[in-house]
Short mmCIF file of C-alpha atoms in Angstrom, two decimals:
data_model
loop_
_atom_site.label_atom_id
_atom_site.label_comp_id
_atom_site.label_asym_id
_atom_site.label_seq_id
_atom_site.Cartn_x
_atom_site.Cartn_y
_atom_site.Cartn_z
CA MET A 1 234.61 195.43 170.31
CA PRO A 2 231.07 195.64 168.28
CA ARG A 3 229.24 198.89 169.38
CA SER A 4 225.42 199.21 168.56
CA GLU A 5 224.42 198.26 165.25
CA SER A 6 222.10 201.24 165.10
CA ASP A 7 224.22 204.13 165.98
CA GLY A 8 227.76 203.27 166.71
CA SER A 9 226.78 203.98 170.48
CA PHE A 10 228.11 201.79 173.48
CA GLU A 11 225.31 199.71 175.43
CA ARG A 12 224.42 198.95 178.84
CA GLY A 13 226.99 196.08 179.74
CA HIS A 14 230.07 197.05 177.41
CA VAL A 15 233.03 197.44 179.21
CA VAL A 16 235.16 200.23 177.66
CA TRP A 17 238.61 201.78 177.98
CA HIS A 18 239.40 205.47 178.98
CA ASP A 19 242.92 206.43 178.96
CA GLY A 20 242.18 208.48 182.59
CA LEU A 21 240.31 211.12 184.24
CA PHE A 22 243.72 212.07 185.64
CA ARG A 23 247.12 211.66 183.88
CA GLY A 24 248.32 208.05 184.01
CA SER A 25 245.00 206.73 185.31
CA GLY A 26 243.69 204.82 182.36
CA ARG A 27 241.28 201.92 183.04
CA PRO A 28 238.48 199.83 182.02
CA TRP A 29 234.64 201.01 182.51
CA LEU A 30 231.39 199.24 182.93
CA VAL A 31 228.85 201.11 180.89
CA LEU A 32 225.74 201.00 183.44
CA SER A 33 223.14 203.47 181.57
CA ASP A 34 221.13 202.58 178.29
CA ASP A 35 219.20 204.17 175.68
CA ALA A 36 216.59 205.49 178.18
CA HIS A 37 219.47 207.84 179.92
CA PRO A 38 219.61 211.55 178.47
CA PHE A 39 222.50 212.13 175.69
CA HIS A 40 222.68 208.32 175.39
CA GLY A 41 225.57 207.69 172.53
CA GLN A 42 227.10 211.00 173.46
CA GLU A 43 227.51 210.29 177.45
CA TYR A 44 227.23 207.35 179.59
CA VAL A 45 227.28 206.36 183.28
CA VAL A 46 230.17 204.10 184.23
CA THR A 47 231.63 202.49 187.03
CA GLY A 48 235.26 201.62 187.38
CA LEU A 49 237.13 198.33 187.11
CA THR A 50 240.46 197.72 189.11
CA THR A 51 242.78 194.88 189.67
CA THR A 52 242.79 195.68 193.34
CA PRO A 53 240.30 193.35 195.18
CA ARG A 54 238.11 194.96 197.96
CA ASP A 55 235.76 193.72 200.42
CA ASP A 56 232.83 195.28 198.53
CA ALA A 57 234.14 194.80 194.97
CA ILE A 58 232.45 192.50 192.66
CA ALA A 59 234.87 189.91 191.09
CA ILE A 60 234.54 189.69 187.20
CA THR A 61 235.02 185.79 186.25
CA ASP A 62 235.87 184.45 182.87
CA ASP A 63 232.26 183.26 182.91
CA ASP A 64 230.95 186.73 183.28
CA TRP A 65 232.07 187.90 179.89
CA LEU A 66 229.84 187.29 176.70
CA VAL A 67 232.76 189.08 174.64
CA GLY A 68 236.17 189.98 175.19
CA GLY A 69 237.75 190.39 178.26
CA LEU A 70 240.65 191.78 180.49
CA PRO A 71 244.29 190.04 180.69
CA ARG A 72 244.12 190.34 184.46
CA GLN A 73 241.35 189.27 187.06
CA SER A 74 239.08 192.45 187.77
CA HIS A 75 236.90 193.93 190.25
CA VAL A 76 233.85 196.18 189.69
CA SER A 77 233.85 199.32 192.35
CA PRO A 78 230.27 199.98 192.69
CA TRP A 79 230.92 203.10 194.64
CA PHE A 80 233.34 204.52 191.91
CA LEU A 81 230.81 206.34 189.48
CA THR A 82 231.33 208.86 186.94
CA THR A 83 230.17 209.87 183.41
CA LEU A 84 232.26 209.65 180.42
CA LYS A 85 231.77 211.32 176.98
CA HIS A 86 231.48 209.03 173.85
CA ASP A 87 234.22 211.10 172.12
CA ALA A 88 236.77 210.46 175.35
CA ILE A 89 236.51 206.58 175.27
CA ASP A 90 239.40 204.87 173.62
CA ARG A 91 238.13 201.41 172.78
CA GLY A 92 235.47 198.91 173.49
CA VAL A 93 237.00 195.79 175.21
CA GLY A 94 233.99 193.69 176.05
CA MET A 95 230.73 192.76 177.00
CA LEU A 96 229.49 191.59 180.48
CA ALA A 97 226.40 189.15 180.90
CA THR A 98 223.23 190.96 181.79
CA ASN A 99 222.80 189.02 185.23
CA THR A 100 226.42 190.40 185.76
CA VAL A 101 225.42 194.02 185.28
CA GLU A 102 222.31 193.56 187.29
CA THR A 103 224.11 192.63 190.19
CA VAL A 104 226.77 195.22 189.70
CA ALA A 105 223.66 198.14 189.26
CA THR A 106 222.01 196.60 192.75
CA ALA A 107 225.39 197.39 194.18
CA VAL A 108 225.50 200.75 192.91
CA ALA A 109 222.35 201.52 194.11
CA ASP A 110 223.00 200.50 197.65
CA TYR A 111 225.61 203.28 197.74
CA LEU A 112 222.88 206.01 196.82
CA PRO A 113 220.50 207.16 199.49
#
């Protein structure tokens, strides 16, 4: 998965793989932060993807992928946020369309008072 041409960082819309915040919990994550975020390229605000469909989750379809993809139907959980350090990311797996990322970002904002 290509990273930023300029500095090797992941950009908003990249889907990355992290082997887990806890042992055995590896999963894909959608990068929501951009270069306006402090420490861009070193740390990213991300939201988790899962194969479990939930009422408020956002389904990711084949049409949402600009590059790459995942082997199973996935859903973004906009309430499942964390930060990931660049060095802890195992690899990039794809890039989602801007409108899909904006839909997720709007849903995330709805969870924040």
